[in-house]
PDB file of C-alpha atoms and ligand atoms in Angstrom:
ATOM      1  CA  UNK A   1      87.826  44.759  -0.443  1.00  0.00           C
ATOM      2  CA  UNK A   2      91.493  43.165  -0.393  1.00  0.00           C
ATOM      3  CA  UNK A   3      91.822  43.478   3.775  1.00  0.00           C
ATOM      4  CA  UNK A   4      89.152  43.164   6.438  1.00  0.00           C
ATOM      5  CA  UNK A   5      88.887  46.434   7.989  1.00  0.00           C
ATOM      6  CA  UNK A   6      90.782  47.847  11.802  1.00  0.00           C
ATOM      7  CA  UNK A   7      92.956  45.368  12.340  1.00  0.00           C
ATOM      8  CA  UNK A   8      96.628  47.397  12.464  1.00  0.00           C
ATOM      9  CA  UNK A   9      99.693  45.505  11.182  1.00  0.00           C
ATOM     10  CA  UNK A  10     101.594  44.320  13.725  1.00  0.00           C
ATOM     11  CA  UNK A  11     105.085  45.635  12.188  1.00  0.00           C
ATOM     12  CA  UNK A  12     108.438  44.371  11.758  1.00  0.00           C
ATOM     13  CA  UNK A  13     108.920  42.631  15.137  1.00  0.00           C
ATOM     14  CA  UNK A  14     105.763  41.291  14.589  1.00  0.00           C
ATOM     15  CA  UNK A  15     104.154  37.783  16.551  1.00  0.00           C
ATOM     16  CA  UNK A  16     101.335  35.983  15.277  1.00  0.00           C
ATOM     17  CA  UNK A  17      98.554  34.835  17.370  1.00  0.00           C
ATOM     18  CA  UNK A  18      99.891  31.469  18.133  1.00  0.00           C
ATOM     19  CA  UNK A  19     103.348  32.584  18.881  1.00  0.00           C
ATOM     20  CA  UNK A  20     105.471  32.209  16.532  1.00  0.00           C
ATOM     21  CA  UNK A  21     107.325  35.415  14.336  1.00  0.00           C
ATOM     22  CA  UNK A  22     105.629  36.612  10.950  1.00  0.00           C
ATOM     23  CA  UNK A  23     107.820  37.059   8.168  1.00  0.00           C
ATOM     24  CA  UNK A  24     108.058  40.244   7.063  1.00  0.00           C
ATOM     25  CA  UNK A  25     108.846  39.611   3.197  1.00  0.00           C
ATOM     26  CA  UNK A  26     107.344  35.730   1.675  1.00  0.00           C
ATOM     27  CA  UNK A  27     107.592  35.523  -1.915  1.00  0.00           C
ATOM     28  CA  UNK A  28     105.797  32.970  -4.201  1.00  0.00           C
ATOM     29  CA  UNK A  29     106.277  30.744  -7.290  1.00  0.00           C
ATOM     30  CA  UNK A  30     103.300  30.216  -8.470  1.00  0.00           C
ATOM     31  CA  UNK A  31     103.825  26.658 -10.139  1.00  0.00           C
ATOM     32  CA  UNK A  32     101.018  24.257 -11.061  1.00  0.00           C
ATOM     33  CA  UNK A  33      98.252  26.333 -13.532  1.00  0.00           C
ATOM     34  CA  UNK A  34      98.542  24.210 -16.500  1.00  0.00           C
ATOM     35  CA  UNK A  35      98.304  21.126 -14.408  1.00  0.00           C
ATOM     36  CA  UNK A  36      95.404  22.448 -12.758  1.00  0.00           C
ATOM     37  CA  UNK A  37      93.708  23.186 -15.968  1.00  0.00           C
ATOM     38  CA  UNK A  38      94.446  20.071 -17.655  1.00  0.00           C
ATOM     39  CA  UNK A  39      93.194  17.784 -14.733  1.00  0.00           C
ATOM     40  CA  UNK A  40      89.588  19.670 -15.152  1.00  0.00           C
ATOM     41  CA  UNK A  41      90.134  19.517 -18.976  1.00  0.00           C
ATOM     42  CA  UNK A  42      90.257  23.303 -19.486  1.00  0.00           C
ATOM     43  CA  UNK A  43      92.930  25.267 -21.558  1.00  0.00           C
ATOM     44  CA  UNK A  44      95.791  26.797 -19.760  1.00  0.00           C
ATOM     45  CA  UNK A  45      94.494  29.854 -19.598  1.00  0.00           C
ATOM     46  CA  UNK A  46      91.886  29.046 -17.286  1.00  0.00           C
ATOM     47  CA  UNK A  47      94.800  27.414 -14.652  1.00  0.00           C
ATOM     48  CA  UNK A  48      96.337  31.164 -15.072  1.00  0.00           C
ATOM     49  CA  UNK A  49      92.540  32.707 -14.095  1.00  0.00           C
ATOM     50  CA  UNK A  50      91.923  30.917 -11.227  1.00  0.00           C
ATOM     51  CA  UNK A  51      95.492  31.397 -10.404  1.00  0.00           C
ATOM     52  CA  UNK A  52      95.358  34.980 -10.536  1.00  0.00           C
ATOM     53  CA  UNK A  53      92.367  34.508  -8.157  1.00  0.00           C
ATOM     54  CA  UNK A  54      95.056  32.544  -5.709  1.00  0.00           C
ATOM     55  CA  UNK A  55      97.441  35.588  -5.767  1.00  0.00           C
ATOM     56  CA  UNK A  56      94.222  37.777  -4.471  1.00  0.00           C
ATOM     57  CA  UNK A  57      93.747  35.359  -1.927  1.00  0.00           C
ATOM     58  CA  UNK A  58      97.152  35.047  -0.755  1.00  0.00           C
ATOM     59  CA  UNK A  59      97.609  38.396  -0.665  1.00  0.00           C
ATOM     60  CA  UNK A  60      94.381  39.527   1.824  1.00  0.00           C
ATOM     61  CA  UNK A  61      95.865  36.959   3.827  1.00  0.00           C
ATOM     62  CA  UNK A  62      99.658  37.735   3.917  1.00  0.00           C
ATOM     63  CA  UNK A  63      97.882  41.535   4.663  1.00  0.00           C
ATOM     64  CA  UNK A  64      95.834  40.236   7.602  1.00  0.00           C
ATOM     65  CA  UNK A  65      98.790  38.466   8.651  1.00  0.00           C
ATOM     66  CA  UNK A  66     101.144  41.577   9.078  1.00  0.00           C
ATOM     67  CA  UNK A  67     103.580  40.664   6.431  1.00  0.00           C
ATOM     68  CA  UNK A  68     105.186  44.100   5.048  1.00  0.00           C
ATOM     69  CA  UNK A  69     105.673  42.509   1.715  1.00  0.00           C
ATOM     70  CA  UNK A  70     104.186  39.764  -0.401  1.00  0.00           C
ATOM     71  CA  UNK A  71     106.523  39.228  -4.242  1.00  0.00           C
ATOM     72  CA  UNK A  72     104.966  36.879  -6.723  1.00  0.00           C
ATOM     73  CA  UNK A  73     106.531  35.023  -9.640  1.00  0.00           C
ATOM     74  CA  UNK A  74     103.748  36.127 -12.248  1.00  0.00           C
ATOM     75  CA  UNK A  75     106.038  35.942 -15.780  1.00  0.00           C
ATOM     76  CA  UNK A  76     109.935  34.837 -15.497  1.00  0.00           C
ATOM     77  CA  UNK A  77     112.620  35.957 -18.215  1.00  0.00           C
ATOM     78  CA  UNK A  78     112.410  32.364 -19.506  1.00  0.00           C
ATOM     79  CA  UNK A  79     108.306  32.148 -20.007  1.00  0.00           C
ATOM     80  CA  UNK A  80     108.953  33.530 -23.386  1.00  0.00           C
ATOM     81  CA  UNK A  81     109.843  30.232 -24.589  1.00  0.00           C
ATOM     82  CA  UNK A  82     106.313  29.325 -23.893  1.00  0.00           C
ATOM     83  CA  UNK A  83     103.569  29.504 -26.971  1.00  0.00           C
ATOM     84  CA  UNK A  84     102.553  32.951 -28.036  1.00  0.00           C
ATOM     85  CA  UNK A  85      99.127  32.635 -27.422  1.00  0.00           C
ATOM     86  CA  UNK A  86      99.703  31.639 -23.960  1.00  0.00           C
ATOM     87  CA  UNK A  87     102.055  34.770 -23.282  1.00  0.00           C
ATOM     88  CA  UNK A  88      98.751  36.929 -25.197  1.00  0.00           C
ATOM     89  CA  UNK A  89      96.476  34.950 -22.473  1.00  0.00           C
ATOM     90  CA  UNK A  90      98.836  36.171 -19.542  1.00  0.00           C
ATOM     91  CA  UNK A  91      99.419  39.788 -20.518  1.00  0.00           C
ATOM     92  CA  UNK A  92      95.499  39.637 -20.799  1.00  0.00           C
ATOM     93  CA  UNK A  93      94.881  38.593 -17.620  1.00  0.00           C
ATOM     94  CA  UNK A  94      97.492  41.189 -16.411  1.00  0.00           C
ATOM     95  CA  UNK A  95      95.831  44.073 -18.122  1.00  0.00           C
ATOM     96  CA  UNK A  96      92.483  42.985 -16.693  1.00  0.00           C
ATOM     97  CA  UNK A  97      93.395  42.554 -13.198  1.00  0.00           C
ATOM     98  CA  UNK A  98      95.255  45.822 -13.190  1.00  0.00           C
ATOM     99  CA  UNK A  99      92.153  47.573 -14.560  1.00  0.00           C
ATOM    100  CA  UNK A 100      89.376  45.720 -11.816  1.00  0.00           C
ATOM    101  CA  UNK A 101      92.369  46.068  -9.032  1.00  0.00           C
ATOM    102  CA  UNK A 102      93.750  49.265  -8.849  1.00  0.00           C
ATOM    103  CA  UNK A 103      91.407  51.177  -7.298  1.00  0.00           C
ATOM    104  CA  UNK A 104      90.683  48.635  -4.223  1.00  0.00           C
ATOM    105  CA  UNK A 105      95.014  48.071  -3.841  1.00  0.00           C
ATOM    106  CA  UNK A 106      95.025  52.295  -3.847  1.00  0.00           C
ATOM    107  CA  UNK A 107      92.056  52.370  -1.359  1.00  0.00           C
ATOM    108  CA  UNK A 108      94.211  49.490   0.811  1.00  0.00           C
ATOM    109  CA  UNK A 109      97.277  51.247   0.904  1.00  0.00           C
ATOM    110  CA  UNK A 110      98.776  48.693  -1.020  1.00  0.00           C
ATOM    111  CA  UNK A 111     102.322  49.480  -2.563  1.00  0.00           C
ATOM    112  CA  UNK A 112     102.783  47.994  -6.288  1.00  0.00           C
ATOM    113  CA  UNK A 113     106.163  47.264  -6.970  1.00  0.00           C
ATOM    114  CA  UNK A 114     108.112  45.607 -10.272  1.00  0.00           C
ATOM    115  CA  UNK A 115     110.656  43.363 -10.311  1.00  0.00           C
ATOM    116  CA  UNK A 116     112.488  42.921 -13.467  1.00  0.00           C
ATOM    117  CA  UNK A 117     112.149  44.614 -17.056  1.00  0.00           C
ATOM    118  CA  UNK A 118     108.450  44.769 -17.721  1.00  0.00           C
ATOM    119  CA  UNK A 119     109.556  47.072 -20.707  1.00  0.00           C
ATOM    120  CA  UNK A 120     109.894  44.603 -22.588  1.00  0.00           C
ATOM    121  CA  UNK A 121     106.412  43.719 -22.585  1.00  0.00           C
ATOM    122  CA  UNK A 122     103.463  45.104 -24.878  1.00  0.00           C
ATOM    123  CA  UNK A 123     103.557  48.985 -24.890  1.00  0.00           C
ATOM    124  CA  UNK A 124      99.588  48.823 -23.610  1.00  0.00           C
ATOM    125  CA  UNK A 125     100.384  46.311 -20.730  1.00  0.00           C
ATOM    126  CA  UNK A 126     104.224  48.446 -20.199  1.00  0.00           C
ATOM    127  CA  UNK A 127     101.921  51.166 -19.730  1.00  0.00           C
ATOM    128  CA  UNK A 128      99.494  49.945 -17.609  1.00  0.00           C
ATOM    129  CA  UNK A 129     102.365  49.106 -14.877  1.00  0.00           C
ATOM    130  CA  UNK A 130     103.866  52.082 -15.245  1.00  0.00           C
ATOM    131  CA  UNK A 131     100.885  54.185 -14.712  1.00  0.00           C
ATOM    132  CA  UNK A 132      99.613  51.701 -11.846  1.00  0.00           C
ATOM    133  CA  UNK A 133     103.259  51.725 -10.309  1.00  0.00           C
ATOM    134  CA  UNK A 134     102.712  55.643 -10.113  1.00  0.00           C
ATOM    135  CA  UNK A 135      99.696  55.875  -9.114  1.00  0.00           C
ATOM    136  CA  UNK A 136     100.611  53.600  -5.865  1.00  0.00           C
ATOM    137  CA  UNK A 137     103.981  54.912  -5.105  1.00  0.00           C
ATOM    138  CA  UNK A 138     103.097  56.455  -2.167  1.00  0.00           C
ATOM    139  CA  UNK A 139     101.259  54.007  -0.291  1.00  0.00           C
ATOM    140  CA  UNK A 140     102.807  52.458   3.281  1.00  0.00           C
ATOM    141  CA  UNK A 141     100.713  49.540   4.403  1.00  0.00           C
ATOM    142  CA  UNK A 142     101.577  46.658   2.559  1.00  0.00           C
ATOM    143  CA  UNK A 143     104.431  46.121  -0.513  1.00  0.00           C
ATOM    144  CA  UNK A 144     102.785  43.774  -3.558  1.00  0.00           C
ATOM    145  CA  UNK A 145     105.902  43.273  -5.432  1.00  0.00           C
ATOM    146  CA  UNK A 146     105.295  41.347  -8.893  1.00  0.00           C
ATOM    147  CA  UNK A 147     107.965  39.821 -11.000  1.00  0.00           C
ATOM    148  CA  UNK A 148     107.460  40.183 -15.048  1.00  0.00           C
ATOM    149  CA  UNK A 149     110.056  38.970 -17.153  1.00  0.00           C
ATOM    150  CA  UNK A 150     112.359  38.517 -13.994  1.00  0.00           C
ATOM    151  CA  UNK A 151     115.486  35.995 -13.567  1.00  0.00           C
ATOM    152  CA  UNK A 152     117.353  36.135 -10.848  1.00  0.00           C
ATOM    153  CA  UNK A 153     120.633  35.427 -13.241  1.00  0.00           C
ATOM    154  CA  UNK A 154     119.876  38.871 -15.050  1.00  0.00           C
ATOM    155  CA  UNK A 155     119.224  40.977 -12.122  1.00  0.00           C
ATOM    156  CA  UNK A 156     122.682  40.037 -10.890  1.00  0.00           C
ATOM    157  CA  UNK A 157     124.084  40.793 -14.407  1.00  0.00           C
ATOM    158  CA  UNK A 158     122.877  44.257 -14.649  1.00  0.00           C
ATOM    159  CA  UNK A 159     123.731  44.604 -11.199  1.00  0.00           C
ATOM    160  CA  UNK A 160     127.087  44.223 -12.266  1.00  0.00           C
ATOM    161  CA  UNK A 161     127.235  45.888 -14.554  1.00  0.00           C
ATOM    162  CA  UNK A 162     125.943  49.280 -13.399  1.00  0.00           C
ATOM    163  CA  UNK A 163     128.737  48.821 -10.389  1.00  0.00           C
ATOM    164  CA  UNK A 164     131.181  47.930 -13.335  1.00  0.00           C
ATOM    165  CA  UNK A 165     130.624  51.127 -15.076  1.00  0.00           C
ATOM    166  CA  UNK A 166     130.449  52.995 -12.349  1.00  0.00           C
ATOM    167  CA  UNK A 167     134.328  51.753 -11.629  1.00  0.00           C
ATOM    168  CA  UNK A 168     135.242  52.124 -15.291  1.00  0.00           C
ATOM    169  CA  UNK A 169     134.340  55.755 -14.551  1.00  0.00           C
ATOM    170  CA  UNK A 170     136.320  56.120 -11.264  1.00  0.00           C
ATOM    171  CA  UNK A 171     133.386  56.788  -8.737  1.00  0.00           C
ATOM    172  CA  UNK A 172     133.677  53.226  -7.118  1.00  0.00           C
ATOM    173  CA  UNK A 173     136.351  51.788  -5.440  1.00  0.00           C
ATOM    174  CA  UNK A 174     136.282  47.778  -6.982  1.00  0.00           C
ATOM    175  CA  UNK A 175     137.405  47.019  -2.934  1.00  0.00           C
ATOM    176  CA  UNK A 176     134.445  48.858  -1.625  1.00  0.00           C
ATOM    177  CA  UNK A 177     132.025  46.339  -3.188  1.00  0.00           C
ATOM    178  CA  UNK A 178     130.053  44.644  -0.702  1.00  0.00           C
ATOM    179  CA  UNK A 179     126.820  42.738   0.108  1.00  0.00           C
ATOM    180  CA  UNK A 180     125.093  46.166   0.600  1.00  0.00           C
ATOM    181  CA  UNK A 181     126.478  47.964  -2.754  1.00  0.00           C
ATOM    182  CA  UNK A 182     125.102  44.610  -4.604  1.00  0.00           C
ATOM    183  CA  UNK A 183     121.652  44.798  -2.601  1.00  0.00           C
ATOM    184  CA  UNK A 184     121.511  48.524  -3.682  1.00  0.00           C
ATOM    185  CA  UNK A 185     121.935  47.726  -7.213  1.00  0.00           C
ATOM    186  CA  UNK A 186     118.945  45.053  -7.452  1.00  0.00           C
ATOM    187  CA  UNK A 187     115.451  44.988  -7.912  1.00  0.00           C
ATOM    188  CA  UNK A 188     114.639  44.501  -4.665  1.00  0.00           C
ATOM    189  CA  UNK A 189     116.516  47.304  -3.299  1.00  0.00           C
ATOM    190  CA  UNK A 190     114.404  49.047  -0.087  1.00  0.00           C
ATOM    191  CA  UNK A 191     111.905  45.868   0.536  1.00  0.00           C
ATOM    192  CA  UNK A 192     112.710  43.522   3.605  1.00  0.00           C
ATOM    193  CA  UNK A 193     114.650  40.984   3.338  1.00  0.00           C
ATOM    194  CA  UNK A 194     113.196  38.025   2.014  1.00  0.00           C
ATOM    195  CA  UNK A 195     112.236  35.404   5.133  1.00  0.00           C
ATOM    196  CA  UNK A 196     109.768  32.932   3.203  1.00  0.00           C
ATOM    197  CA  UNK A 197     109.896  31.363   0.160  1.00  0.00           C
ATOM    198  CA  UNK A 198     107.109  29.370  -1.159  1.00  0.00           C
ATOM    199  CA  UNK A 199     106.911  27.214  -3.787  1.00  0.00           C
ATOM    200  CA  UNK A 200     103.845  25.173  -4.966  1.00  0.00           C
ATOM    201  CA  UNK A 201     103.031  21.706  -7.154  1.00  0.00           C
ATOM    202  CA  UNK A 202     105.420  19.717  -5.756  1.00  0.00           C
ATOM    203  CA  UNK A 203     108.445  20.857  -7.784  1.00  0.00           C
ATOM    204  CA  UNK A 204     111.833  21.171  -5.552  1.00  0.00           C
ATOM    205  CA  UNK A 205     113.226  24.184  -7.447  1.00  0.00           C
ATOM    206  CA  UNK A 206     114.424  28.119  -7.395  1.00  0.00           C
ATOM    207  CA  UNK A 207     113.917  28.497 -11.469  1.00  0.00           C
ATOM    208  CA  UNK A 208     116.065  31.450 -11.067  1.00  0.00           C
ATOM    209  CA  UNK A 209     113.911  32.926  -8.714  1.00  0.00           C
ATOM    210  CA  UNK A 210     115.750  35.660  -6.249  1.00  0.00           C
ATOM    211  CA  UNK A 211     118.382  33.764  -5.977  1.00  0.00           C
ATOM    212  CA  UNK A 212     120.463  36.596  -4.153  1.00  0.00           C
ATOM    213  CA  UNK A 213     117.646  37.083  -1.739  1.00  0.00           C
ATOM    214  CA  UNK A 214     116.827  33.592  -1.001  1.00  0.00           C
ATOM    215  CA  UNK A 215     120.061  32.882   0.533  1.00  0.00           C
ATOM    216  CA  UNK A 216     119.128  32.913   3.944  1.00  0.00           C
ATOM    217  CA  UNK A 217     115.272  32.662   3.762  1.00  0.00           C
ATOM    218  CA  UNK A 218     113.410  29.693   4.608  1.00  0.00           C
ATOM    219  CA  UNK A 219     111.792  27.904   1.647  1.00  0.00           C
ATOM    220  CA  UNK A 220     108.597  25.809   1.568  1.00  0.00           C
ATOM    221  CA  UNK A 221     107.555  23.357  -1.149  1.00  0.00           C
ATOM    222  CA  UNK A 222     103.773  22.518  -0.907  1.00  0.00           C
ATOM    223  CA  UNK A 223     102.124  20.138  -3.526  1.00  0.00           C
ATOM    224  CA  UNK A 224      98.804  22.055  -3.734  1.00  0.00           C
ATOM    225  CA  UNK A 225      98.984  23.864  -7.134  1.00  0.00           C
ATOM    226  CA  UNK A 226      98.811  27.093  -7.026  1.00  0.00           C
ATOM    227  CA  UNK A 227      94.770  27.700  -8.115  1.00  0.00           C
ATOM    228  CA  UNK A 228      93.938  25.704  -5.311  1.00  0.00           C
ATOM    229  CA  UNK A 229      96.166  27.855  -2.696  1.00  0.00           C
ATOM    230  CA  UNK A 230      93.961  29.795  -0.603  1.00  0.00           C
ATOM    231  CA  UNK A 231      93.751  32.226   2.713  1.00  0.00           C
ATOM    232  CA  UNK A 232      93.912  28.777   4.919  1.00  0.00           C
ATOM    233  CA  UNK A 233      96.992  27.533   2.487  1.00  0.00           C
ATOM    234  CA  UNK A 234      98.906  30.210   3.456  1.00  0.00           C
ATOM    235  CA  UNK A 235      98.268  30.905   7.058  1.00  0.00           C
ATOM    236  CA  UNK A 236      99.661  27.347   7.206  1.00  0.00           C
ATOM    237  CA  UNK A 237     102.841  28.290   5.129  1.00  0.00           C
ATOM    238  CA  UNK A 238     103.042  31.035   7.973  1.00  0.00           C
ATOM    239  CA  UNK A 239     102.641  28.430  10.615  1.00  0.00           C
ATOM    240  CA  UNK A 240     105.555  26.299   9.337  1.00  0.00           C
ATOM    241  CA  UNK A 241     107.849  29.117   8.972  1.00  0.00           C
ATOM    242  CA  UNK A 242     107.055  30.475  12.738  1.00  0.00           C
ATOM    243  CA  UNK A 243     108.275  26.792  13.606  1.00  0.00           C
ATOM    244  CA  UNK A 244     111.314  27.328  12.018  1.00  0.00           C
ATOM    245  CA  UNK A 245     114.218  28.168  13.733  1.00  0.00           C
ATOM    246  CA  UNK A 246     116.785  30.329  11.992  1.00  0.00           C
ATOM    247  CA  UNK A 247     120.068  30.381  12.532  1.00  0.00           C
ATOM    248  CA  UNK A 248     121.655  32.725   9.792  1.00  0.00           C
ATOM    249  CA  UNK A 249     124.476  30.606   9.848  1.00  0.00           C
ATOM    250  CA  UNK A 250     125.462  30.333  13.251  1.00  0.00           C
ATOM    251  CA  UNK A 251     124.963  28.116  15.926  1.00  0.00           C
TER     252      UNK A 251
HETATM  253  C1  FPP B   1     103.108  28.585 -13.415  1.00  0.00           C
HETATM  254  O1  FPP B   1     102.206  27.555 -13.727  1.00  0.00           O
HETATM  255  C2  FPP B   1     102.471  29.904 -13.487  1.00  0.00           C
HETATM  256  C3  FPP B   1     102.804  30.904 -14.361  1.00  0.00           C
HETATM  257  C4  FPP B   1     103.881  30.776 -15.359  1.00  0.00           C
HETATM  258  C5  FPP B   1     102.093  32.192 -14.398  1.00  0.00           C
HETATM  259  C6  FPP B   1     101.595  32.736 -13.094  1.00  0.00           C
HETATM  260  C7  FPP B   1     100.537  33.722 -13.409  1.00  0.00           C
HETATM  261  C8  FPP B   1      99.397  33.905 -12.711  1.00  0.00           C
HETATM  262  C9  FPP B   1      99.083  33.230 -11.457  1.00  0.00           C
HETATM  263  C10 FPP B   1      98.330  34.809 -13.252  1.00  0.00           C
HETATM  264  C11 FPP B   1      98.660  36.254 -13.350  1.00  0.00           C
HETATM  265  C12 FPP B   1      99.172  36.849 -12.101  1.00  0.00           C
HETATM  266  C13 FPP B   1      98.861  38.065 -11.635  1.00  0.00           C
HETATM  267  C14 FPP B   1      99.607  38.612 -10.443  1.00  0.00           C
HETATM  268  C15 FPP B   1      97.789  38.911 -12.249  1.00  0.00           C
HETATM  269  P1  FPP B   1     102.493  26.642 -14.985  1.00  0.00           P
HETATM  270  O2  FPP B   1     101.761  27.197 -16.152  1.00  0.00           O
HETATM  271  O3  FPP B   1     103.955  26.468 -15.177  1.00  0.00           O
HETATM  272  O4  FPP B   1     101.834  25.299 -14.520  1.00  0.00           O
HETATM  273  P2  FPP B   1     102.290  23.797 -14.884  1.00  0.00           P
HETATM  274  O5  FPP B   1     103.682  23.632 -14.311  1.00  0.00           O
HETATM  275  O6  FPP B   1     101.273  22.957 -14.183  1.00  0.00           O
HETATM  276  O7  FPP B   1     102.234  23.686 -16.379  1.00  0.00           O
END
């Protein structure tokens, strides 16, 4: 069971127990695996297990907690550069948690959503989105949005370009391009606006991570890697953005 059963969401003007607001969209990068791994002395692969145990964690919680969407950096357009048995080890660990998973998101009402071009991936594991997108599509409690082979560089670019061709062809005014034409056009099109950003191991970067979508959102950088993120981890992430105060640039 992903949620603990009866407890409504609170929806989108939601306020957590001790006050503050609960963001309605948090996303993750999920940074800190192979350091985990190494400091036990394991492979790599067994960082990405127990991180893919994290991301079930996290996710129960950010259910609990009300929050409409939860997006997690699981394979970025520039992992490929990485070894190609560690890529095999991830789109194993993909395939499996899709197969023990599905039915208990379905039974949740749990949403699965891609972000980027997971086409590009083995047919088997291509497929295996697909057919768990699908199956899911009509669910309303809760969005789990997963990046595979995402950058936030390329979603822009074919972002542009699809608005680009659709001027070449004379259906869109260039002057009538703004912020919500480009929102349309990305991967992200219909979820929330982003409000949290997380980022764990101690590293103080984006890595091309929704970059469009992080403009205004509130970012966090914790130094517990990401295997050893849990439920309490991230009802304190939600705690420090509820102290936040947001300003969208004004005063
Ligand atoms: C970053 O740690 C993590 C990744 C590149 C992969 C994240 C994947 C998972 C958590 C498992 C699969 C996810 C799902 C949703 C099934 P790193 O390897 O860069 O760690 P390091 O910086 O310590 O080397």
């Amino acid at each position: 069971m992903i949620f603990r059963p009866a407890k409504a969401r609170p929806g989108p003007e939601a306020v957590a127990e001790d006050g503050g607001a609960v963001p309605r969209h948090v996303a993750v990068i999920m940074d800190g695996n192979g350091r985990w791994a190494q400091a036990r002395g394991l492979p790599r692969v067994a960082g990405h297990r127990q991180g893919a145990e994290a991301a079930r964690k996290v996710l129960r919680a950010a259910g609990e907690a009300g929050v409409e969407c939860l997006t997690l950096y699981a394979f970025s357009s520039e992992n490929w550069r990485r070894p190609e048995a560690e890529i095999n080890d991830l789109m194993g660990l993909l395939r499996f948690y899709i197969g023990a998973e599905l039915n208990a998101l379905h039974k949740e009402g749990i949403r699965l959503k891609i972000l980027g071009d997971h086409k590009a991936f083995r047919a088997d594991v291509a497929k295996m989105v697909d057919q768990a997108v699908e199956r899911t599509a009509g669910n309303g409690r809760m969005t789990l949005a997963v990046a595979l082979n995402y950058g936030g560089r390329g979603e822009l670019v074919r972002a542009a370009q699809r608005l680009a061709a659709r001027a070449a062809a004379g259906t869109l005014a260039p002057a009538s391009i703004d912020d919500a034409a480009i929102e349309a056009e990305l991967d992200t099109a219909g979820l929330p606006p982003l409000d949290l950003l997380i980022r764990t191991s101690g590293e103080h970067r984006l890595s091309n991570f929704l970059l469009w979508q992080a403009a205004y959102a509130e970012l966090l950088f914790v130094d517990t890697l990401w295997p050893d993120f849990d439920e309490e981890a991230f009802r304190g992430a939600l705690a420090a953005f509820a102290g936040r105060q947001r300003r969208f640039g004004g005063r």
